[in-house]
Amino acid sequence: MTAFSRRAALRAAAALLSAPPVSGAPFVARAAAGRIVVVGGGPGGAAAAGALKRWAPELSVTLIEASPRFFTCFMSNEALTGARSVDSLAVGMDGLRALGVDVVFDAAAGIDAGQVVCRSGARFPYDRCVVAPGVDFLFDALPGYSEAAAEIMPHAYKAGPQTALLARKLAAAPDGATFVMTVPANPYRCPPGPYERAGLVADYFRRNKPRSKVLILDAKNSFSKQRLFEEGWRRRYGYGAPGALIEWVSADRGGAVVEIDAAGGAVVAGGGRFKGDVVNVVPPQTAGRFARDVGLAPGGWAAVDTRSFESKILPGVHVVGDAGVMASMPKSAFSAASQGKAAAAAIIAALYDRPPATAPLINTCYSFIAPDYCVSIVGVYRSDADGTTLRELPDSGGLSPLGQNDDFRAREARFARAWYANFRADVWGEAG
Amino acid sequence: MTGKTTSTPTAGLKTVLAAGLAAAVLAAAVLAAAVPAAGPAAAGTSASGAGRPVVAGDETAAPPPAPPPIPALSVPALSASSLLAAPCAGCHGPAGASVDPATPALAGRSAATLAERLTAFRDDAAPSTVMGRIARGYDDRQIAALAAYFAALPADGANGSERR
């Protein structure tokens, strides 16, 4: 356990001495033991904070998040076509406050002597820290791309203003437009996300601008849920035939992007120069800045003990979600929340001097191919005994079966929307 | 004030005590330290959702050899079953109280029904989209623990379910 800072302990002692004497011993426990600071209010951090308070209400849990509203990246592809508003993706932190989490809106900047230090100068001492900063984009890895270029060619891969920008560009595109998407090599957040986006935009084109087309330029030769996507694209968008609404160019066929020409409205890939009426660049990614700045992610992603999600570099600091190296567990919101809860359990076990408990983790990930056509992948994972990796349990998990009828796909679409409502209620304590 | 268990000593806690607290606080801390750790028993498979409390007044034996006199935290509501059930909430809602009618609530349904459904999904005896694939990650013992855990939760849920 990280040592308490002397100053904080004295402050706690002073607070105790000035507290009403009737409260006595329980106040000692609350004030002096078990301070957890969570950095990041996305699904990983929020799930960890909520689980800590639900399981051990007397722990002091502080969540540091830069913005009062978090826009979920999951379901944001629906906002690109007007099927839902960008605002509907926002989730606030009031539900976590109601669970007893102290929510602080500030930018976590570093870790110093067992304290999380914020840009405002505020310092938060911790006994255990949970770091869940998500991903950052490696603008430098793609010549010609930058934050400024993202105003012309949005990434829309962190939800919010970028989502709204890409939605406006798609709405303004003429019939006959080409929508060019670039997809990076693995690993990146939400592996099937770009392909879901391609399908939902194709559905929007089919209904509104039927002479238009989606062109996917990929740095990979295969992708998540590929056979399910291709089956759905064939059924809905004529994929693989002349006049298809979606074309996918693999790396082998020249799809890997080498340069972005934002001013010229084009991208340069192995196969040549591709001009688009609307261009969406999904950039290569790395662990969120906080994780890199404090030295948790020397190789770009944070390595953890997969039993507790405690960093292999900084003791007492747990990393969950997209910023971590999570073996075969994909970078998804559901994975992040599962890991956040598991980290919370490990932290409680450590603080209460209990034997560590572990249980299987789940990932469930839905992808839309059209608004009424959805497929899924699930996985049940368990850490191996020495915490070196997460393994899928034999015979479990996997993809939706191929060859199912529209009714089956529509049921998965209903489950996906129900998942979104329940997941928000669970992770951020949002009222139903 | 219910259960107590000892926790790991820390420099800061020693500092707190060294700073000289009121006698009542010190006495309470010593009392807490005299209570043995709840240990694995409290983390065992329990459908109640809460660890087994250890009541300070029940302890009449001599204190264990010189544990540091620090205040203790009470026993958290973290059981093996609640940890096992934690990922289910992602789709079935907090405390198994689904907020969307497309996904069934789990809280308050009979343990027999829940176990039967999970087993049928796992063994492909009942049709499903995702549940068969998930249930195949769990053995009979885990399915029984999950069923007992959700059966013991209130059917209307802490957040109020089935509002829509």
CSV table of N, CA and C in Angstrom, one decimal, chain A residues 1-6 9-10 12-13 16-17 24-26 28-29 32-34 54-56 58-59 334 338 341-342 344-345 348-355 357-362 364 366 376-378 380 382 393-401 408 411-412 414-415 417-419 421-423 425-426 430-432, chain B residues 1 4-13 15-16 19-22 25 28-29 37-40 42-43 49 51 71-80 82-95 97-104 127-130 132-138 141-142 149 159-160 163-164:
chain,number,residue,atom,x,y,z
A,1,MET,N,0.8,-1.2,0.0
A,1,MET,CA,0.0,0.0,0.0
A,1,MET,C,0.9,1.2,0.0
A,2,THR,N,0.5,2.2,-0.8
A,2,THR,CA,1.2,3.5,-0.8
A,2,THR,C,1.1,4.2,0.6
A,3,ALA,N,2.2,4.7,1.0
A,3,ALA,CA,2.2,5.4,2.3
A,3,ALA,C,1.3,6.6,2.3
A,4,PHE,N,0.7,6.9,3.4
A,4,PHE,CA,0.0,8.1,3.5
A,4,PHE,C,1.0,9.3,3.6
A,5,SER,N,0.6,10.4,3.1
A,5,SER,CA,1.5,11.6,3.2
A,5,SER,C,1.3,12.1,4.6
A,6,ARG,N,2.4,12.6,5.2
A,6,ARG,CA,2.3,13.1,6.6
A,6,ARG,C,1.3,14.3,6.7
A,9,ALA,N,-2.2,13.2,6.6
A,9,ALA,CA,-2.6,12.5,7.8
A,9,ALA,C,-2.8,13.5,9.0
A,10,LEU,N,-2.0,14.5,9.0
A,10,LEU,CA,-2.2,15.5,10.0
A,10,LEU,C,-3.5,16.3,9.8
A,12,ALA,N,-6.1,15.1,8.3
A,12,ALA,CA,-7.2,14.2,8.7
A,12,ALA,C,-7.3,14.2,10.3
A,13,ALA,N,-6.2,14.2,11.0
A,13,ALA,CA,-6.2,14.2,12.4
A,13,ALA,C,-6.9,15.4,12.9
A,16,LEU,N,-10.5,15.3,12.5
A,16,LEU,CA,-11.1,14.4,13.5
A,16,LEU,C,-11.3,15.1,14.8
A,17,LEU,N,-10.3,15.8,15.2
A,17,LEU,CA,-10.3,16.4,16.5
A,17,LEU,C,-11.4,17.5,16.6
A,24,GLY,N,-17.0,9.3,17.1
A,24,GLY,CA,-15.9,8.4,17.5
A,24,GLY,C,-15.3,7.6,16.4
A,25,ALA,N,-15.2,6.3,16.7
A,25,ALA,CA,-14.3,5.4,15.9
A,25,ALA,C,-14.7,5.3,14.4
A,26,PRO,N,-15.9,5.3,14.1
A,26,PRO,CA,-16.2,5.2,12.6
A,26,PRO,C,-15.6,6.3,11.8
A,28,VAL,N,-12.8,7.8,12.4
A,28,VAL,CA,-11.4,7.5,12.2
A,28,VAL,C,-11.3,6.7,10.9
A,29,ALA,N,-12.1,5.6,10.8
A,29,ALA,CA,-12.0,4.7,9.7
A,29,ALA,C,-12.2,5.5,8.4
A,32,ALA,N,-9.2,8.3,7.8
A,32,ALA,CA,-7.8,7.9,7.8
A,32,ALA,C,-7.4,6.7,6.9
A,33,ALA,N,-8.4,6.0,6.5
A,33,ALA,CA,-8.0,4.8,5.8
A,33,ALA,C,-8.8,4.7,4.4
A,34,GLY,N,-8.1,4.2,3.4
A,34,GLY,CA,-8.8,3.9,2.2
A,34,GLY,C,-9.2,5.0,1.3
A,54,ARG,N,-20.1,1.0,-4.0
A,54,ARG,CA,-21.2,0.0,-3.8
A,54,ARG,C,-20.7,-1.1,-2.8
A,55,TRP,N,-19.5,-1.5,-3.0
A,55,TRP,CA,-19.0,-2.6,-2.2
A,55,TRP,C,-18.4,-2.2,-0.9
A,56,ALA,N,-17.9,-1.0,-0.8
A,56,ALA,CA,-17.2,-0.6,0.5
A,56,ALA,C,-17.5,0.9,0.7
A,58,GLU,N,-17.6,3.0,2.9
A,58,GLU,CA,-16.8,3.9,3.8
A,58,GLU,C,-15.5,4.3,3.2
A,59,LEU,N,-15.1,3.7,2.0
A,59,LEU,CA,-13.9,4.2,1.4
A,59,LEU,C,-14.2,5.6,0.8
A,334,PHE,N,-17.3,-2.2,-22.6
A,334,PHE,CA,-17.7,-3.3,-21.7
A,334,PHE,C,-16.5,-3.9,-21.1
A,338,SER,N,-15.8,-4.0,-17.0
A,338,SER,CA,-15.5,-5.3,-16.4
A,338,SER,C,-14.1,-5.2,-15.6
A,341,LYS,N,-14.4,-2.9,-12.5
A,341,LYS,CA,-15.0,-3.6,-11.3
A,341,LYS,C,-14.0,-4.6,-10.7
A,342,ALA,N,-13.3,-5.3,-11.6
A,342,ALA,CA,-12.3,-6.3,-11.0
A,342,ALA,C,-11.2,-5.6,-10.3
A,344,ALA,N,-11.5,-2.7,-8.7
A,344,ALA,CA,-12.1,-2.3,-7.5
A,344,ALA,C,-12.1,-3.4,-6.4
A,345,ALA,N,-12.5,-4.6,-6.9
A,345,ALA,CA,-12.4,-5.8,-6.0
A,345,ALA,C,-11.0,-6.1,-5.5
A,348,ILE,N,-10.1,-3.4,-2.8
A,348,ILE,CA,-10.8,-3.7,-1.6
A,348,ILE,C,-10.1,-4.8,-0.8
A,349,ALA,N,-9.8,-5.9,-1.6
A,349,ALA,CA,-9.1,-7.0,-0.9
A,349,ALA,C,-7.7,-6.6,-0.3
A,350,ALA,N,-7.0,-5.7,-1.0
A,350,ALA,CA,-5.7,-5.2,-0.5
A,350,ALA,C,-5.9,-4.4,0.7
A,351,LEU,N,-6.9,-3.4,0.6
A,351,LEU,CA,-7.0,-2.5,1.7
A,351,LEU,C,-7.6,-3.2,3.0
A,352,TYR,N,-8.4,-4.2,2.8
A,352,TYR,CA,-9.0,-4.9,3.9
A,352,TYR,C,-8.2,-6.1,4.3
A,353,ASP,N,-7.0,-6.3,3.7
A,353,ASP,CA,-6.1,-7.4,4.0
A,353,ASP,C,-6.9,-8.7,3.9
A,354,ARG,N,-7.6,-8.9,2.8
A,354,ARG,CA,-8.3,-10.1,2.4
A,354,ARG,C,-7.5,-10.8,1.3
A,355,PRO,N,-7.7,-12.1,1.2
A,355,PRO,CA,-7.1,-12.8,0.1
A,355,PRO,C,-7.8,-12.3,-1.2
A,357,ALA,N,-9.7,-11.9,-4.5
A,357,ALA,CA,-10.7,-12.7,-5.2
A,357,ALA,C,-10.7,-12.4,-6.6
A,358,THR,N,-10.9,-13.4,-7.5
A,358,THR,CA,-11.1,-13.1,-8.9
A,358,THR,C,-12.3,-13.8,-9.4
A,359,ALA,N,-12.8,-13.3,-10.5
A,359,ALA,CA,-14.0,-13.9,-11.1
A,359,ALA,C,-13.8,-13.7,-12.6
A,360,PRO,N,-14.5,-14.4,-13.5
A,360,PRO,CA,-14.4,-14.2,-14.9
A,360,PRO,C,-14.8,-12.7,-15.3
A,361,LEU,N,-14.2,-12.2,-16.3
A,361,LEU,CA,-14.6,-10.9,-16.8
A,361,LEU,C,-15.3,-11.2,-18.1
A,362,ILE,N,-16.2,-10.2,-18.5
A,362,ILE,CA,-17.0,-10.4,-19.7
A,362,ILE,C,-16.7,-9.2,-20.6
A,364,THR,N,-18.9,-7.8,-24.0
A,364,THR,CA,-20.0,-8.0,-24.9
A,364,THR,C,-20.0,-6.7,-25.8
A,366,TYR,N,-21.7,-5.1,-29.3
A,366,TYR,CA,-22.6,-5.1,-30.5
A,366,TYR,C,-22.1,-4.2,-31.6
A,376,SER,N,-23.0,-9.4,-32.9
A,376,SER,CA,-22.2,-9.2,-31.6
A,376,SER,C,-21.0,-10.2,-31.5
A,377,ILE,N,-20.1,-9.8,-30.7
A,377,ILE,CA,-19.1,-10.7,-30.2
A,377,ILE,C,-19.1,-10.6,-28.7
A,378,VAL,N,-18.9,-11.8,-28.1
A,378,VAL,CA,-18.8,-11.8,-26.6
A,378,VAL,C,-17.6,-12.7,-26.3
A,380,VAL,N,-15.7,-14.4,-22.5
A,380,VAL,CA,-15.6,-14.6,-21.1
A,380,VAL,C,-14.1,-14.9,-20.8
A,382,ARG,N,-10.5,-15.0,-18.1
A,382,ARG,CA,-10.0,-15.2,-16.8
A,382,ARG,C,-8.5,-15.0,-16.8
A,393,LEU,N,-12.2,-18.3,-21.8
A,393,LEU,CA,-12.5,-19.6,-21.3
A,393,LEU,C,-12.9,-20.5,-22.4
A,394,PRO,N,-12.5,-21.8,-22.4
A,394,PRO,CA,-12.7,-22.7,-23.5
A,394,PRO,C,-14.2,-22.8,-23.9
A,395,ASP,N,-14.5,-22.9,-25.1
A,395,ASP,CA,-15.8,-23.1,-25.7
A,395,ASP,C,-16.8,-22.0,-25.4
A,396,SER,N,-16.4,-20.9,-24.7
A,396,SER,CA,-17.3,-19.8,-24.5
A,396,SER,C,-17.1,-18.7,-25.5
A,397,GLY,N,-18.0,-17.7,-25.5
A,397,GLY,CA,-17.8,-16.5,-26.3
A,397,GLY,C,-17.9,-16.8,-27.7
A,398,GLY,N,-17.5,-15.8,-28.5
A,398,GLY,CA,-17.5,-15.9,-30.0
A,398,GLY,C,-18.5,-15.0,-30.6
A,399,LEU,N,-18.7,-15.2,-31.9
A,399,LEU,CA,-19.5,-14.3,-32.7
A,399,LEU,C,-20.9,-14.8,-32.8
A,400,SER,N,-21.8,-13.8,-33.2
A,400,SER,CA,-23.1,-14.2,-33.7
A,400,SER,C,-23.0,-15.2,-34.8
A,401,PRO,N,-23.9,-16.2,-34.9
A,401,PRO,CA,-23.7,-17.1,-36.0
A,401,PRO,C,-24.0,-16.4,-37.4
A,408,PHE,N,-33.5,-12.5,-36.3
A,408,PHE,CA,-32.4,-12.7,-35.3
A,408,PHE,C,-31.6,-11.4,-35.2
A,411,ARG,N,-33.4,-8.7,-33.3
A,411,ARG,CA,-33.3,-9.0,-31.8
A,411,ARG,C,-32.0,-8.5,-31.3
A,412,GLU,N,-30.9,-8.7,-32.0
A,412,GLU,CA,-29.6,-8.2,-31.5
A,412,GLU,C,-29.6,-6.7,-31.4
A,414,ARG,N,-32.2,-4.8,-30.8
A,414,ARG,CA,-33.0,-4.4,-29.6
A,414,ARG,C,-32.1,-4.6,-28.3
A,415,PHE,N,-31.4,-5.7,-28.3
A,415,PHE,CA,-30.5,-6.0,-27.2
A,415,PHE,C,-29.4,-4.9,-27.1
A,417,ARG,N,-29.5,-1.8,-28.0
A,417,ARG,CA,-30.0,-0.5,-27.4
A,417,ARG,C,-30.3,-0.7,-25.9
A,418,ALA,N,-30.8,-1.9,-25.5
A,418,ALA,CA,-31.1,-2.1,-24.1
A,418,ALA,C,-29.8,-2.1,-23.3
A,419,TRP,N,-28.7,-2.7,-24.0
A,419,TRP,CA,-27.4,-2.7,-23.4
A,419,TRP,C,-27.0,-1.3,-23.1
A,421,ALA,N,-28.7,1.5,-22.5
A,421,ALA,CA,-29.4,2.1,-21.4
A,421,ALA,C,-28.9,1.4,-20.1
A,422,ASN,N,-28.8,0.1,-20.0
A,422,ASN,CA,-28.4,-0.5,-18.8
A,422,ASN,C,-27.0,-0.3,-18.4
A,423,PHE,N,-26.1,-0.2,-19.4
A,423,PHE,CA,-24.7,0.1,-19.2
A,423,PHE,C,-24.5,1.4,-18.6
A,425,ALA,N,-26.7,3.1,-16.9
A,425,ALA,CA,-27.3,3.1,-15.5
A,425,ALA,C,-26.3,2.4,-14.6
A,426,ASP,N,-25.7,1.3,-15.0
A,426,ASP,CA,-24.7,0.6,-14.2
A,426,ASP,C,-23.5,1.4,-13.9
A,430,GLU,N,-26.7,6.2,-13.7
A,430,GLU,CA,-27.8,7.1,-14.3
A,430,GLU,C,-29.1,6.5,-14.0
A,431,ALA,N,-30.1,7.3,-13.6
A,431,ALA,CA,-31.4,6.8,-13.4
A,431,ALA,C,-32.0,6.3,-14.7
A,432,GLY,N,-32.8,5.2,-14.6
A,432,GLY,CA,-33.3,4.5,-15.8
A,432,GLY,C,-34.2,5.2,-16.6
B,1,MET,N,-20.3,0.7,12.0
B,1,MET,CA,-20.2,0.1,13.3
B,1,MET,C,-20.4,-1.4,13.4
B,4,LYS,N,-15.9,-5.5,12.0
B,4,LYS,CA,-14.6,-4.8,11.9
B,4,LYS,C,-13.5,-5.9,11.5
B,5,THR,N,-12.6,-5.4,10.8
B,5,THR,CA,-11.4,-6.3,10.5
B,5,THR,C,-10.2,-5.4,10.5
B,6,THR,N,-9.1,-6.0,10.8
B,6,THR,CA,-7.8,-5.2,10.9
B,6,THR,C,-7.4,-4.9,9.5
B,7,SER,N,-6.7,-3.8,9.3
B,7,SER,CA,-6.1,-3.5,8.0
B,7,SER,C,-4.6,-3.3,8.1
B,8,THR,N,-4.0,-3.3,6.9
B,8,THR,CA,-2.5,-3.1,6.9
B,8,THR,C,-2.1,-1.8,7.5
B,9,PRO,N,-1.1,-1.8,8.3
B,9,PRO,CA,-0.6,-0.6,8.9
B,9,PRO,C,0.0,0.3,7.9
B,10,THR,N,-0.1,1.6,8.1
B,10,THR,CA,0.6,2.5,7.2
B,10,THR,C,1.2,3.6,8.0
B,11,ALA,N,2.2,4.2,7.4
B,11,ALA,CA,3.0,5.2,8.1
B,11,ALA,C,2.1,6.4,8.5
B,12,GLY,N,1.1,6.7,7.6
B,12,GLY,CA,0.3,7.9,7.9
B,12,GLY,C,-0.6,7.6,9.1
B,13,LEU,N,-1.1,6.4,9.3
B,13,LEU,CA,-2.0,6.1,10.4
B,13,LEU,C,-1.2,6.2,11.7
B,15,THR,N,1.2,8.1,12.1
B,15,THR,CA,1.4,9.6,12.3
B,15,THR,C,0.1,10.2,12.9
B,16,VAL,N,-1.0,9.7,12.5
B,16,VAL,CA,-2.3,10.2,13.0
B,16,VAL,C,-2.3,9.9,14.5
B,19,ALA,N,0.2,11.9,16.5
B,19,ALA,CA,-0.2,13.3,16.7
B,19,ALA,C,-1.0,13.5,18.0
B,20,GLY,N,-1.4,12.4,18.6
B,20,GLY,CA,-2.1,12.5,19.9
B,20,GLY,C,-3.6,12.8,19.7
B,21,LEU,N,-4.4,11.8,19.6
B,21,LEU,CA,-5.8,12.0,19.4
B,21,LEU,C,-6.5,11.9,20.8
B,22,ALA,N,-7.7,12.2,20.8
B,22,ALA,CA,-8.5,12.1,22.1
B,22,ALA,C,-8.5,10.6,22.6
B,25,VAL,N,-10.8,8.1,21.0
B,25,VAL,CA,-10.5,7.6,19.7
B,25,VAL,C,-9.4,6.5,19.8
B,28,ALA,N,-10.9,3.3,21.0
B,28,ALA,CA,-11.7,2.6,19.9
B,28,ALA,C,-10.8,1.9,19.0
B,29,ALA,N,-9.6,2.5,18.7
B,29,ALA,CA,-8.7,2.0,17.8
B,29,ALA,C,-8.1,0.7,18.3
B,37,ALA,N,-9.1,-10.6,11.9
B,37,ALA,CA,-9.6,-10.4,10.6
B,37,ALA,C,-10.7,-11.4,10.2
B,38,ALA,N,-11.6,-10.9,9.5
B,38,ALA,CA,-12.7,-11.8,9.0
B,38,ALA,C,-12.2,-12.8,8.1
B,39,GLY,N,-11.2,-12.4,7.3
B,39,GLY,CA,-10.5,-13.4,6.4
B,39,GLY,C,-11.3,-14.0,5.3
B,40,PRO,N,-10.9,-15.2,4.9
B,40,PRO,CA,-11.6,-15.8,3.7
B,40,PRO,C,-13.1,-16.1,4.0
B,42,ALA,N,-15.4,-14.2,5.2
B,42,ALA,CA,-16.2,-13.1,4.7
B,42,ALA,C,-16.3,-13.0,3.2
B,43,ALA,N,-15.2,-13.5,2.6
B,43,ALA,CA,-15.2,-13.4,1.1
B,43,ALA,C,-15.8,-14.6,0.4
B,49,GLY,N,-24.8,-11.1,-0.4
B,49,GLY,CA,-24.2,-9.9,-0.9
B,49,GLY,C,-23.3,-9.1,0.1
B,51,GLY,N,-20.4,-9.4,3.4
B,51,GLY,CA,-19.5,-10.2,4.1
B,51,GLY,C,-20.0,-10.5,5.5
B,71,PRO,N,-7.0,2.1,13.4
B,71,PRO,CA,-8.5,2.0,13.2
B,71,PRO,C,-8.8,1.0,12.1
B,72,ALA,N,-9.9,0.4,12.1
B,72,ALA,CA,-10.2,-0.6,11.1
B,72,ALA,C,-11.4,-0.2,10.3
B,73,LEU,N,-11.5,-0.7,9.1
B,73,LEU,CA,-12.6,-0.4,8.2
B,73,LEU,C,-13.7,-1.5,8.5
B,74,SER,N,-14.9,-1.2,8.3
B,74,SER,CA,-15.9,-2.2,8.5
B,74,SER,C,-15.9,-3.1,7.3
B,75,VAL,N,-16.6,-4.2,7.4
B,75,VAL,CA,-16.5,-5.3,6.3
B,75,VAL,C,-17.3,-4.8,5.1
B,76,PRO,N,-16.7,-4.8,3.9
B,76,PRO,CA,-17.4,-4.3,2.8
B,76,PRO,C,-18.4,-5.4,2.2
B,77,ALA,N,-19.4,-4.9,1.4
B,77,ALA,CA,-20.4,-5.7,0.8
B,77,ALA,C,-19.9,-6.4,-0.4
B,78,LEU,N,-18.6,-6.8,-0.4
B,78,LEU,CA,-18.0,-7.5,-1.5
B,78,LEU,C,-17.9,-9.0,-1.2
B,79,SER,N,-18.8,-9.8,-1.9
B,79,SER,CA,-18.7,-11.2,-1.7
B,79,SER,C,-18.3,-11.8,-3.0
B,80,ALA,N,-17.9,-13.1,-3.0
B,80,ALA,CA,-17.5,-13.8,-4.2
B,80,ALA,C,-18.7,-13.7,-5.2
B,82,SER,N,-21.1,-11.4,-5.5
B,82,SER,CA,-21.3,-10.1,-6.0
B,82,SER,C,-20.2,-9.7,-7.1
B,83,LEU,N,-19.0,-10.2,-6.8
B,83,LEU,CA,-17.9,-10.1,-7.8
B,83,LEU,C,-18.2,-10.9,-9.1
B,84,LEU,N,-18.7,-12.1,-8.9
B,84,LEU,CA,-19.1,-13.0,-10.0
B,84,LEU,C,-20.2,-12.3,-10.9
B,85,ALA,N,-21.1,-11.7,-10.2
B,85,ALA,CA,-22.3,-11.1,-10.9
B,85,ALA,C,-22.0,-9.7,-11.5
B,86,ALA,N,-20.9,-9.1,-11.1
B,86,ALA,CA,-20.7,-7.7,-11.5
B,86,ALA,C,-20.8,-7.5,-13.0
B,87,PRO,N,-20.2,-8.3,-13.9
B,87,PRO,CA,-20.3,-8.0,-15.3
B,87,PRO,C,-21.7,-8.1,-15.9
B,88,CYS,N,-22.6,-8.9,-15.2
B,88,CYS,CA,-24.0,-9.1,-15.7
B,88,CYS,C,-24.7,-7.8,-15.8
B,89,ALA,N,-24.4,-6.9,-14.9
B,89,ALA,CA,-25.1,-5.6,-14.8
B,89,ALA,C,-24.9,-4.8,-16.1
B,90,GLY,N,-23.9,-5.0,-16.8
B,90,GLY,CA,-23.6,-4.3,-18.1
B,90,GLY,C,-24.8,-4.4,-19.0
B,91,CYS,N,-25.5,-5.5,-19.1
B,91,CYS,CA,-26.6,-5.7,-20.0
B,91,CYS,C,-27.9,-5.7,-19.2
B,92,HIS,N,-27.9,-6.3,-17.9
B,92,HIS,CA,-29.1,-6.5,-17.2
B,92,HIS,C,-29.4,-5.4,-16.1
B,93,GLY,N,-28.5,-4.4,-16.1
B,93,GLY,CA,-28.8,-3.2,-15.2
B,93,GLY,C,-28.2,-3.4,-13.9
B,94,PRO,N,-28.0,-2.2,-13.2
B,94,PRO,CA,-27.5,-2.3,-11.8
B,94,PRO,C,-28.3,-3.2,-10.9
B,95,ALA,N,-27.7,-4.0,-10.1
B,95,ALA,CA,-28.4,-4.9,-9.2
B,95,ALA,C,-29.4,-5.8,-9.9
B,97,ALA,N,-31.5,-5.0,-12.1
B,97,ALA,CA,-32.8,-4.3,-12.4
B,97,ALA,C,-32.8,-3.6,-13.7
B,98,SER,N,-33.1,-4.3,-14.8
B,98,SER,CA,-33.0,-3.8,-16.1
B,98,SER,C,-33.9,-2.5,-16.3
B,99,VAL,N,-33.3,-1.5,-16.9
B,99,VAL,CA,-34.1,-0.3,-17.2
B,99,VAL,C,-34.7,-0.3,-18.6
B,100,ASP,N,-34.5,-1.4,-19.3
B,100,ASP,CA,-35.0,-1.5,-20.7
B,100,ASP,C,-35.7,-2.8,-20.8
B,101,PRO,N,-37.0,-2.8,-21.3
B,101,PRO,CA,-37.8,-4.0,-21.3
B,101,PRO,C,-37.2,-5.1,-22.2
B,102,ALA,N,-36.4,-4.7,-23.2
B,102,ALA,CA,-35.8,-5.7,-24.1
B,102,ALA,C,-34.9,-6.7,-23.4
B,103,THR,N,-34.3,-6.3,-22.3
B,103,THR,CA,-33.4,-7.2,-21.6
B,103,THR,C,-34.1,-7.5,-20.3
B,104,PRO,N,-34.2,-8.8,-20.0
B,104,PRO,CA,-35.0,-9.1,-18.7
B,104,PRO,C,-34.2,-8.7,-17.5
B,127,PRO,N,-33.0,-21.4,-27.1
B,127,PRO,CA,-32.4,-20.5,-28.1
B,127,PRO,C,-32.0,-19.2,-27.5
B,128,SER,N,-30.9,-18.6,-28.0
B,128,SER,CA,-30.5,-17.3,-27.5
B,128,SER,C,-29.6,-16.6,-28.6
B,129,THR,N,-29.4,-15.3,-28.4
B,129,THR,CA,-28.4,-14.7,-29.2
B,129,THR,C,-27.1,-14.7,-28.6
B,130,VAL,N,-26.9,-14.0,-27.4
B,130,VAL,CA,-25.6,-13.9,-26.8
B,130,VAL,C,-25.5,-14.8,-25.5
B,132,GLY,N,-26.1,-17.9,-24.7
B,132,GLY,CA,-25.4,-19.2,-24.8
B,132,GLY,C,-23.9,-19.1,-24.8
B,133,ARG,N,-23.5,-18.1,-25.6
B,133,ARG,CA,-22.0,-17.9,-25.7
B,133,ARG,C,-21.4,-17.4,-24.3
B,134,ILE,N,-22.2,-16.6,-23.6
B,134,ILE,CA,-21.7,-16.2,-22.3
B,134,ILE,C,-21.8,-17.3,-21.2
B,135,ALA,N,-22.9,-18.0,-21.2
B,135,ALA,CA,-23.1,-19.0,-20.1
B,135,ALA,C,-22.1,-20.1,-20.3
B,136,ARG,N,-21.6,-20.4,-21.4
B,136,ARG,CA,-20.6,-21.5,-21.6
B,136,ARG,C,-19.3,-21.1,-20.9
B,137,GLY,N,-19.1,-19.9,-20.4
B,137,GLY,CA,-18.0,-19.6,-19.5
B,137,GLY,C,-18.1,-19.9,-18.1
B,138,TYR,N,-19.3,-20.5,-17.7
B,138,TYR,CA,-19.6,-20.7,-16.3
B,138,TYR,C,-19.9,-22.1,-16.0
B,141,ARG,N,-21.5,-24.7,-10.5
B,141,ARG,CA,-21.4,-24.1,-9.2
B,141,ARG,C,-21.5,-22.6,-9.3
B,142,GLN,N,-20.9,-22.0,-10.4
B,142,GLN,CA,-21.0,-20.6,-10.6
B,142,GLN,C,-22.4,-20.2,-11.0
B,149,TYR,N,-27.6,-15.3,-6.0
B,149,TYR,CA,-27.3,-13.9,-5.8
B,149,TYR,C,-28.5,-13.0,-6.3
B,159,ASN,N,-32.7,1.1,-8.3
B,159,ASN,CA,-32.9,2.3,-9.2
B,159,ASN,C,-34.4,2.3,-9.8
B,160,GLY,N,-35.1,1.3,-9.5
B,160,GLY,CA,-36.5,1.2,-10.0
B,160,GLY,C,-36.4,0.7,-11.4
B,163,ARG,N,-39.2,0.9,-16.0
B,163,ARG,CA,-39.9,2.2,-16.1
B,163,ARG,C,-40.5,2.5,-17.4
B,164,ARG,N,-39.8,1.9,-18.5
B,164,ARG,CA,-40.3,2.2,-19.8
B,164,ARG,C,-41.3,1.2,-20.3
